[in-house]
Amino acid sequence: MVFSQKEIKSPRWTLIEINVICVISIVLIFGSLAECNLDYLAINCRKHSAVLTDFGGVGDGKTSNTKAFNTAITKLSQYANDGGAQLIVPPGKWLTGSFNLTSHFTLFLQKGAVILGSQDESQWPQLPPLPSYGRGRDAPGPRFSSLIFGTHLTDVIITGNNGTIDGQGSYWWDKFHNKQLKITRPYMIEILYSDQIQISNLTLINSPSWFVHPTYSSNIIIKGLTILAPVDSPNTDGIDPDSSTNVRIEDNYIVSGDDCIAIKSGWDQYGIKFGKPSKQIIIRRLTCISPDSAMIALGSEMSGGIENVRVEDVTAINTESAVRIKSAVGRGGYVKDIFVKGVKLNTILRYVFWLTGSYGDHPDNGFDPKALPKITGIIFRDVIAKNVTVAGQLEGISNDPFTGICISNVTIELSELKKKKKLPWNCTDVSGVTSNVVPKPCDLLSEKKIECPFPTDKLAIEDVQFKTCNIKSSVF
Ligand SMILES: *[C@@H]1O[C@H](CO)[C@@H](O)[C@H](O)[C@H]1NC(C)=O
Ligand SMILES: *[C@@H]1O[C@H](CO)[C@@H](O)[C@H](O)[C@H]1NC(C)=O
Ligand SMILES: *[C@@H]1O[C@H](CO)[C@@H](O)[C@H](O)[C@H]1NC(C)=O
Ligand SMILES: *[C@@H]1O[C@H](CO)[C@@H](O)[C@H](O)[C@H]1NC(C)=O
Ligand SMILES: *[C@@H]1O[C@H](CO)[C@@H](O)[C@H](O)[C@H]1NC(C)=O
Ligand SMILES: *[C@@H]1O[C@H](CO)[C@@H](O)[C@H](O)[C@H]1NC(C)=O
């Protein structure tokens, strides 16, 4: 069933990509067969290779492939200590429920491959709530396992030649809207307690809820994703690194019904107790469209702390706000050392700068009203914004001000409609400095001639280089 890279032959080939090098050979008995080579970039290449169809996969969009995926990955897990394995998903529509990944493993979706999330709940096992949340996000108690799930893994890759994962989320969104969810919706991709994760070169559409959720994990690269959900779909966050360290998120295009990216670290008393921060995170070259939410949110679940986040070279269009911090009394934790530079904004429906200390939204009544979040060291510079409703809404917490805010070199054009009516800035319980900001900021942020800092060192994850890996197959 499992072949080494050289031996793979499958009797079917459909489409030859321009970037795939194929050698068409005449095979005497069967006619012509094409052997194709596709290079791709990954943190690790694999010695063994197999195709989903080797395990009974049927790509007709109707047959369930849950068993085929689970059988394939269980079989391929035996190569974890022998150079690892890659599972190729060929062109076709591969309906499946939730399945689990393994270590030293690559899931590769070819162009034209579509993994379709099942709408049959029996295909979705249940998992206990995350310890840092204490309950499911949609409902108390357990939650559905994610479409693609992994836990306690080392070196796992989900990539492709822009193949697609379609969560068929409308089933779940309807249940959410009709208040019919008894347990929390599945995410599209969730990987827990893992190290060395790559998710790249894929199109992800219509997740039931959050799309990509790396949690309690480290050394993560998320690159070259196109993530698309209707702008009115509920909680379809794009990428949510949660209590995770050393994360590089780059070259992504996200259209979402919720935050394009949200960095999180647990919820109130559960997150405080679990105590695992999200830190050493770089986000660059992001394009976001999210009329109801933020381009990048920090929180609202931030009880384990969020620190050392760098955001560079990002664009939002027709989006509610840019980089937003959301917290509340009872969250505890902290958000500190957040650096943002090089932001282009066009049509910001609410605020370019938005800090919220009164987000509310508690898991239960057991939160500690004395657990105040510490928000400090929030740095923004080099921002150009057009067609903005309000420049800034900076709202700290009384007796717990948000401090160390620095905003420099910012030009915000307010939309004609709102120019006369509203104050461009509204600040309470915050302190910091500004320089060269138009329109003139609120008095709580004093004016100084400075350039806000941005770190000059690199995060360790920025030094990770890709290797050129290869897929040889007659199925392209
Ligand atoms: C996937 O992993 C979860 C968590 O370890 C487990 O509960 C579930 O049974 C696994 N599913 C399969 C099909 O092995
Ligand atoms: C993956 O995307 C990058 C750009 O982000 C591109 O250079 C590369 O060729 C793509 N690889 C594949 C296998 O499509
Ligand atoms: C991948 O496919 C999506 C959806 O068809 C498309 O919008 C995007 O441009 C493609 N990305 C690349 C790198 O070809
Ligand atoms: C101000 O920001 C713009 C981009 O928004 C950038 O091109 C310019 O170099 C910045 N100026 C300074 C002095 O950093
Ligand atoms: C400006 O923003 C408003 C919404 O506030 C939108 O309706 C309008 O199309 C935008 N104008 C331009 C030129 O983008
Ligand atoms: C200013 O913000 C405070 C909350 O900090 C809010 O109560 C008030 O309504 C806001 N004012 C305006 C004009 O938006």
mmCIF file of N, CA, C and O in Angstrom, residues 154-211:
data_model
loop_
_atom_site.group_PDB
_atom_site.id
_atom_site.type_symbol
_atom_site.label_atom_id
_atom_site.label_comp_id
_atom_site.label_asym_id
_atom_site.label_seq_id
_atom_site.Cartn_x
_atom_site.Cartn_y
_atom_site.Cartn_z
ATOM 1 N N THR A 154 5.167 16.265 16.680
ATOM 2 C CA THR A 154 6.385 16.967 16.313
ATOM 3 C C THR A 154 6.493 16.944 14.799
ATOM 4 O O THR A 154 6.353 15.870 14.206
ATOM 5 N N ASP A 155 6.696 18.104 14.179
ATOM 6 C CA ASP A 155 6.985 18.178 12.754
ATOM 7 C C ASP A 155 5.790 17.713 11.914
ATOM 8 O O ASP A 155 5.766 16.593 11.420
ATOM 9 N N VAL A 156 4.818 18.583 11.793
ATOM 10 C CA VAL A 156 3.630 18.244 10.998
ATOM 11 C C VAL A 156 3.337 19.370 10.010
ATOM 12 O O VAL A 156 3.452 20.557 10.346
ATOM 13 N N ILE A 157 3.031 18.998 8.772
ATOM 14 C CA ILE A 157 2.870 19.966 7.683
ATOM 15 C C ILE A 157 1.536 19.718 6.964
ATOM 16 O O ILE A 157 1.209 18.580 6.644
ATOM 17 N N ILE A 158 0.817 20.787 6.752
ATOM 18 C CA ILE A 158 -0.363 20.718 5.879
ATOM 19 C C ILE A 158 -0.104 21.725 4.773
ATOM 20 O O ILE A 158 -0.003 22.929 5.033
ATOM 21 N N THR A 159 0.065 21.251 3.555
ATOM 22 C CA THR A 159 0.406 22.177 2.481
ATOM 23 C C THR A 159 -0.166 21.668 1.166
ATOM 24 O O THR A 159 -0.936 20.701 1.148
ATOM 25 N N GLY A 160 0.204 22.320 0.091
ATOM 26 C CA GLY A 160 -0.307 21.876 -1.194
ATOM 27 C C GLY A 160 0.053 22.843 -2.280
ATOM 28 O O GLY A 160 0.763 23.818 -2.078
ATOM 29 N N ASN A 161 -0.471 22.541 -3.425
ATOM 30 C CA ASN A 161 -0.311 23.378 -4.590
ATOM 31 C C ASN A 161 -1.615 24.168 -4.729
ATOM 32 O O ASN A 161 -2.310 24.064 -5.721
ATOM 33 N N ASN A 162 -1.938 24.864 -3.654
ATOM 34 C CA ASN A 162 -3.195 25.637 -3.555
ATOM 35 C C ASN A 162 -4.447 24.752 -3.651
ATOM 36 O O ASN A 162 -5.459 25.178 -4.203
ATOM 37 N N GLY A 163 -4.392 23.550 -3.139
ATOM 38 C CA GLY A 163 -5.616 22.756 -2.969
ATOM 39 C C GLY A 163 -6.530 23.420 -1.942
ATOM 40 O O GLY A 163 -6.132 24.368 -1.271
ATOM 41 N N THR A 164 -7.744 22.915 -1.821
ATOM 42 C CA THR A 164 -8.776 23.590 -1.021
ATOM 43 C C THR A 164 -9.291 22.709 0.109
ATOM 44 O O THR A 164 -9.457 21.505 -0.056
ATOM 45 N N ILE A 165 -9.544 23.329 1.247
ATOM 46 C CA ILE A 165 -10.301 22.670 2.306
ATOM 47 C C ILE A 165 -11.576 23.486 2.491
ATOM 48 O O ILE A 165 -11.523 24.682 2.785
ATOM 49 N N ASP A 166 -12.707 22.847 2.271
ATOM 50 C CA ASP A 166 -14.016 23.514 2.344
ATOM 51 C C ASP A 166 -14.770 22.942 3.543
ATOM 52 O O ASP A 166 -15.183 21.790 3.526
ATOM 53 N N GLY A 167 -14.933 23.745 4.579
ATOM 54 C CA GLY A 167 -15.591 23.266 5.799
ATOM 55 C C GLY A 167 -17.103 23.110 5.680
ATOM 56 O O GLY A 167 -17.743 22.624 6.612
ATOM 57 N N GLN A 168 -17.676 23.525 4.533
ATOM 58 C CA GLN A 168 -19.142 23.484 4.352
ATOM 59 C C GLN A 168 -19.864 24.015 5.582
ATOM 60 O O GLN A 168 -20.760 23.378 6.137
ATOM 61 N N GLY A 169 -19.414 25.208 6.014
ATOM 62 C CA GLY A 169 -19.827 25.737 7.305
ATOM 63 C C GLY A 169 -21.294 26.098 7.457
ATOM 64 O O GLY A 169 -21.786 26.234 8.578
ATOM 65 N N SER A 170 -22.031 26.258 6.347
ATOM 66 C CA SER A 170 -23.396 26.805 6.456
ATOM 67 C C SER A 170 -24.267 25.958 7.390
ATOM 68 O O SER A 170 -25.100 26.488 8.127
ATOM 69 N N TYR A 171 -24.038 24.643 7.381
ATOM 70 C CA TYR A 171 -24.787 23.753 8.293
ATOM 71 C C TYR A 171 -24.620 24.211 9.742
ATOM 72 O O TYR A 171 -25.586 24.302 10.511
ATOM 73 N N TRP A 172 -23.377 24.529 10.098
ATOM 74 C CA TRP A 172 -23.064 24.896 11.482
ATOM 75 C C TRP A 172 -23.487 26.332 11.783
ATOM 76 O O TRP A 172 -23.923 26.634 12.890
ATOM 77 N N TRP A 173 -23.346 27.220 10.802
ATOM 78 C CA TRP A 173 -23.747 28.621 11.015
ATOM 79 C C TRP A 173 -25.248 28.696 11.259
ATOM 80 O O TRP A 173 -25.705 29.442 12.130
ATOM 81 N N ASP A 174 -26.019 27.899 10.499
ATOM 82 C CA ASP A 174 -27.473 27.896 10.708
ATOM 83 C C ASP A 174 -27.805 27.420 12.120
ATOM 84 O O ASP A 174 -28.647 27.996 12.794
ATOM 85 N N LYS A 175 -27.140 26.345 12.548
ATOM 86 C CA LYS A 175 -27.390 25.844 13.907
ATOM 87 C C LYS A 175 -27.030 26.908 14.948
ATOM 88 O O LYS A 175 -27.728 27.078 15.944
ATOM 89 N N PHE A 176 -25.931 27.617 14.716
ATOM 90 C CA PHE A 176 -25.525 28.692 15.625
ATOM 91 C C PHE A 176 -26.605 29.771 15.677
ATOM 92 O O PHE A 176 -27.058 30.168 16.754
ATOM 93 N N HIS A 177 -27.041 30.222 14.508
ATOM 94 C CA HIS A 177 -28.024 31.312 14.464
ATOM 95 C C HIS A 177 -29.360 30.894 15.073
ATOM 96 O O HIS A 177 -30.042 31.687 15.686
ATOM 97 N N ASN A 178 -29.706 29.616 14.883
ATOM 98 C CA ASN A 178 -30.990 29.137 15.419
ATOM 99 C C ASN A 178 -30.875 28.642 16.860
ATOM 100 O O ASN A 178 -31.803 28.016 17.366
ATOM 101 N N LYS A 179 -29.721 28.887 17.485
ATOM 102 C CA LYS A 179 -29.481 28.475 18.874
ATOM 103 C C LYS A 179 -29.734 26.977 19.079
ATOM 104 O O LYS A 179 -30.322 26.552 20.063
ATOM 105 N N GLN A 180 -29.304 26.183 18.094
ATOM 106 C CA GLN A 180 -29.511 24.735 18.179
ATOM 107 C C GLN A 180 -28.230 23.988 18.543
ATOM 108 O O GLN A 180 -28.202 22.760 18.538
ATOM 109 N N LEU A 181 -27.154 24.727 18.825
ATOM 110 C CA LEU A 181 -25.893 24.043 19.134
ATOM 111 C C LEU A 181 -25.908 23.575 20.579
ATOM 112 O O LEU A 181 -26.041 24.377 21.485
ATOM 113 N N LYS A 182 -25.745 22.265 20.764
ATOM 114 C CA LYS A 182 -25.651 21.751 22.128
ATOM 115 C C LYS A 182 -24.198 21.718 22.571
ATOM 116 O O LYS A 182 -23.889 21.828 23.743
ATOM 117 N N ILE A 183 -23.307 21.516 21.619
ATOM 118 C CA ILE A 183 -21.883 21.600 21.941
ATOM 119 C C ILE A 183 -21.178 22.476 20.900
ATOM 120 O O ILE A 183 -21.753 22.819 19.871
ATOM 121 N N THR A 184 -19.969 22.848 21.212
ATOM 122 C CA THR A 184 -19.227 23.827 20.424
ATOM 123 C C THR A 184 -18.882 23.305 19.021
ATOM 124 O O THR A 184 -18.484 22.160 18.856
ATOM 125 N N ARG A 185 -19.039 24.182 18.041
ATOM 126 C CA ARG A 185 -18.736 23.836 16.648
ATOM 127 C C ARG A 185 -17.276 23.411 16.461
ATOM 128 O O ARG A 185 -16.408 23.886 17.188
ATOM 129 N N PRO A 186 -17.026 22.581 15.460
ATOM 130 C CA PRO A 186 -15.627 22.239 15.157
ATOM 131 C C PRO A 186 -14.892 23.426 14.527
ATOM 132 O O PRO A 186 -15.507 24.285 13.891
ATOM 133 N N TYR A 187 -13.587 23.471 14.713
ATOM 134 C CA TYR A 187 -12.751 24.373 13.944
ATOM 135 C C TYR A 187 -12.311 23.640 12.684
ATOM 136 O O TYR A 187 -12.579 22.445 12.527
ATOM 137 N N MET A 188 -11.645 24.348 11.761
ATOM 138 C CA MET A 188 -11.181 23.651 10.556
ATOM 139 C C MET A 188 -9.883 22.891 10.823
ATOM 140 O O MET A 188 -9.787 21.700 10.546
ATOM 141 N N ILE A 189 -8.887 23.580 11.368
ATOM 142 C CA ILE A 189 -7.608 22.930 11.676
ATOM 143 C C ILE A 189 -7.238 23.306 13.108
ATOM 144 O O ILE A 189 -7.175 24.503 13.424
ATOM 145 N N GLU A 190 -7.048 22.308 13.965
ATOM 146 C CA GLU A 190 -6.591 22.600 15.325
ATOM 147 C C GLU A 190 -5.462 21.650 15.681
ATOM 148 O O GLU A 190 -5.579 20.443 15.521
ATOM 149 N N ILE A 191 -4.361 22.217 16.152
ATOM 150 C CA ILE A 191 -3.216 21.403 16.549
ATOM 151 C C ILE A 191 -2.802 21.826 17.953
ATOM 152 O O ILE A 191 -2.542 23.002 18.209
ATOM 153 N N LEU A 192 -2.798 20.851 18.873
ATOM 154 C CA LEU A 192 -2.532 21.123 20.287
ATOM 155 C C LEU A 192 -1.186 20.524 20.709
ATOM 156 O O LEU A 192 -0.801 19.470 20.211
ATOM 157 N N TYR A 193 -0.556 21.138 21.691
ATOM 158 C CA TYR A 193 0.645 20.588 22.351
ATOM 159 C C TYR A 193 1.653 20.061 21.328
ATOM 160 O O TYR A 193 2.122 18.927 21.443
ATOM 161 N N SER A 194 1.957 20.849 20.307
ATOM 162 C CA SER A 194 2.823 20.341 19.249
ATOM 163 C C SER A 194 3.961 21.304 18.962
ATOM 164 O O SER A 194 3.904 22.478 19.326
ATOM 165 N N ASP A 195 4.995 20.788 18.309
ATOM 166 C CA ASP A 195 6.165 21.580 17.979
ATOM 167 C C ASP A 195 6.490 21.378 16.503
ATOM 168 O O ASP A 195 6.415 20.249 15.999
ATOM 169 N N GLN A 196 6.853 22.468 15.798
ATOM 170 C CA GLN A 196 7.188 22.447 14.379
ATOM 171 C C GLN A 196 5.959 22.145 13.530
ATOM 172 O O GLN A 196 5.691 20.998 13.176
ATOM 173 N N ILE A 197 5.257 23.204 13.237
ATOM 174 C CA ILE A 197 4.015 23.090 12.459
ATOM 175 C C ILE A 197 4.123 24.011 11.252
ATOM 176 O O ILE A 197 4.542 25.160 11.390
ATOM 177 N N GLN A 198 3.774 23.519 10.085
ATOM 178 C CA GLN A 198 3.691 24.364 8.889
ATOM 179 C C GLN A 198 2.321 24.177 8.243
ATOM 180 O O GLN A 198 1.899 23.048 7.998
ATOM 181 N N ILE A 199 1.677 25.299 7.957
ATOM 182 C CA ILE A 199 0.417 25.257 7.217
ATOM 183 C C ILE A 199 0.554 26.282 6.103
ATOM 184 O O ILE A 199 0.733 27.474 6.377
ATOM 185 N N SER A 200 0.528 25.836 4.842
ATOM 186 C CA SER A 200 0.886 26.764 3.760
ATOM 187 C C SER A 200 0.252 26.389 2.430
ATOM 188 O O SER A 200 -0.155 25.250 2.218
ATOM 189 N N ASN A 201 0.202 27.369 1.524
ATOM 190 C CA ASN A 201 -0.216 27.171 0.125
ATOM 191 C C ASN A 201 -1.519 26.395 -0.015
ATOM 192 O O ASN A 201 -1.583 25.386 -0.723
ATOM 193 N N LEU A 202 -2.521 26.875 0.658
ATOM 194 C CA LEU A 202 -3.838 26.242 0.577
ATOM 195 C C LEU A 202 -4.900 27.334 0.484
ATOM 196 O O LEU A 202 -4.664 28.471 0.888
ATOM 197 N N THR A 203 -6.054 26.962 -0.009
ATOM 198 C CA THR A 203 -7.235 27.811 0.083
ATOM 199 C C THR A 203 -8.183 27.164 1.082
ATOM 200 O O THR A 203 -8.526 25.988 0.934
ATOM 201 N N LEU A 204 -8.547 27.909 2.103
ATOM 202 C CA LEU A 204 -9.452 27.394 3.133
ATOM 203 C C LEU A 204 -10.756 28.177 3.038
ATOM 204 O O LEU A 204 -10.733 29.409 3.090
ATOM 205 N N ILE A 205 -11.868 27.481 2.878
ATOM 206 C CA ILE A 205 -13.131 28.215 2.775
ATOM 207 C C ILE A 205 -14.187 27.668 3.733
ATOM 208 O O ILE A 205 -14.214 26.491 4.060
ATOM 209 N N ASN A 206 -15.036 28.579 4.194
ATOM 210 C CA ASN A 206 -16.261 28.222 4.925
ATOM 211 C C ASN A 206 -16.038 27.284 6.100
ATOM 212 O O ASN A 206 -16.674 26.235 6.200
ATOM 213 N N SER A 207 -15.175 27.677 7.001
ATOM 214 C CA SER A 207 -15.011 26.887 8.226
ATOM 215 C C SER A 207 -16.287 26.966 9.075
ATOM 216 O O SER A 207 -16.948 28.007 9.119
ATOM 217 N N PRO A 208 -16.621 25.896 9.797
ATOM 218 C CA PRO A 208 -17.765 25.961 10.714
ATOM 219 C C PRO A 208 -17.607 27.064 11.766
ATOM 220 O O PRO A 208 -18.591 27.634 12.240
ATOM 221 N N SER A 209 -16.362 27.342 12.164
ATOM 222 C CA SER A 209 -16.063 28.373 13.164
ATOM 223 C C SER A 209 -14.650 28.864 12.845
ATOM 224 O O SER A 209 -14.362 29.102 11.677
ATOM 225 N N TRP A 210 -13.750 28.998 13.833
ATOM 226 C CA TRP A 210 -12.389 29.433 13.524
ATOM 227 C C TRP A 210 -11.758 28.520 12.468
ATOM 228 O O TRP A 210 -12.038 27.323 12.412
ATOM 229 N N PHE A 211 -10.855 29.113 11.653
ATOM 230 C CA PHE A 211 -10.195 28.320 10.606
ATOM 231 C C PHE A 211 -8.971 27.569 11.139
ATOM 232 O O PHE A 211 -8.923 26.353 11.070
#
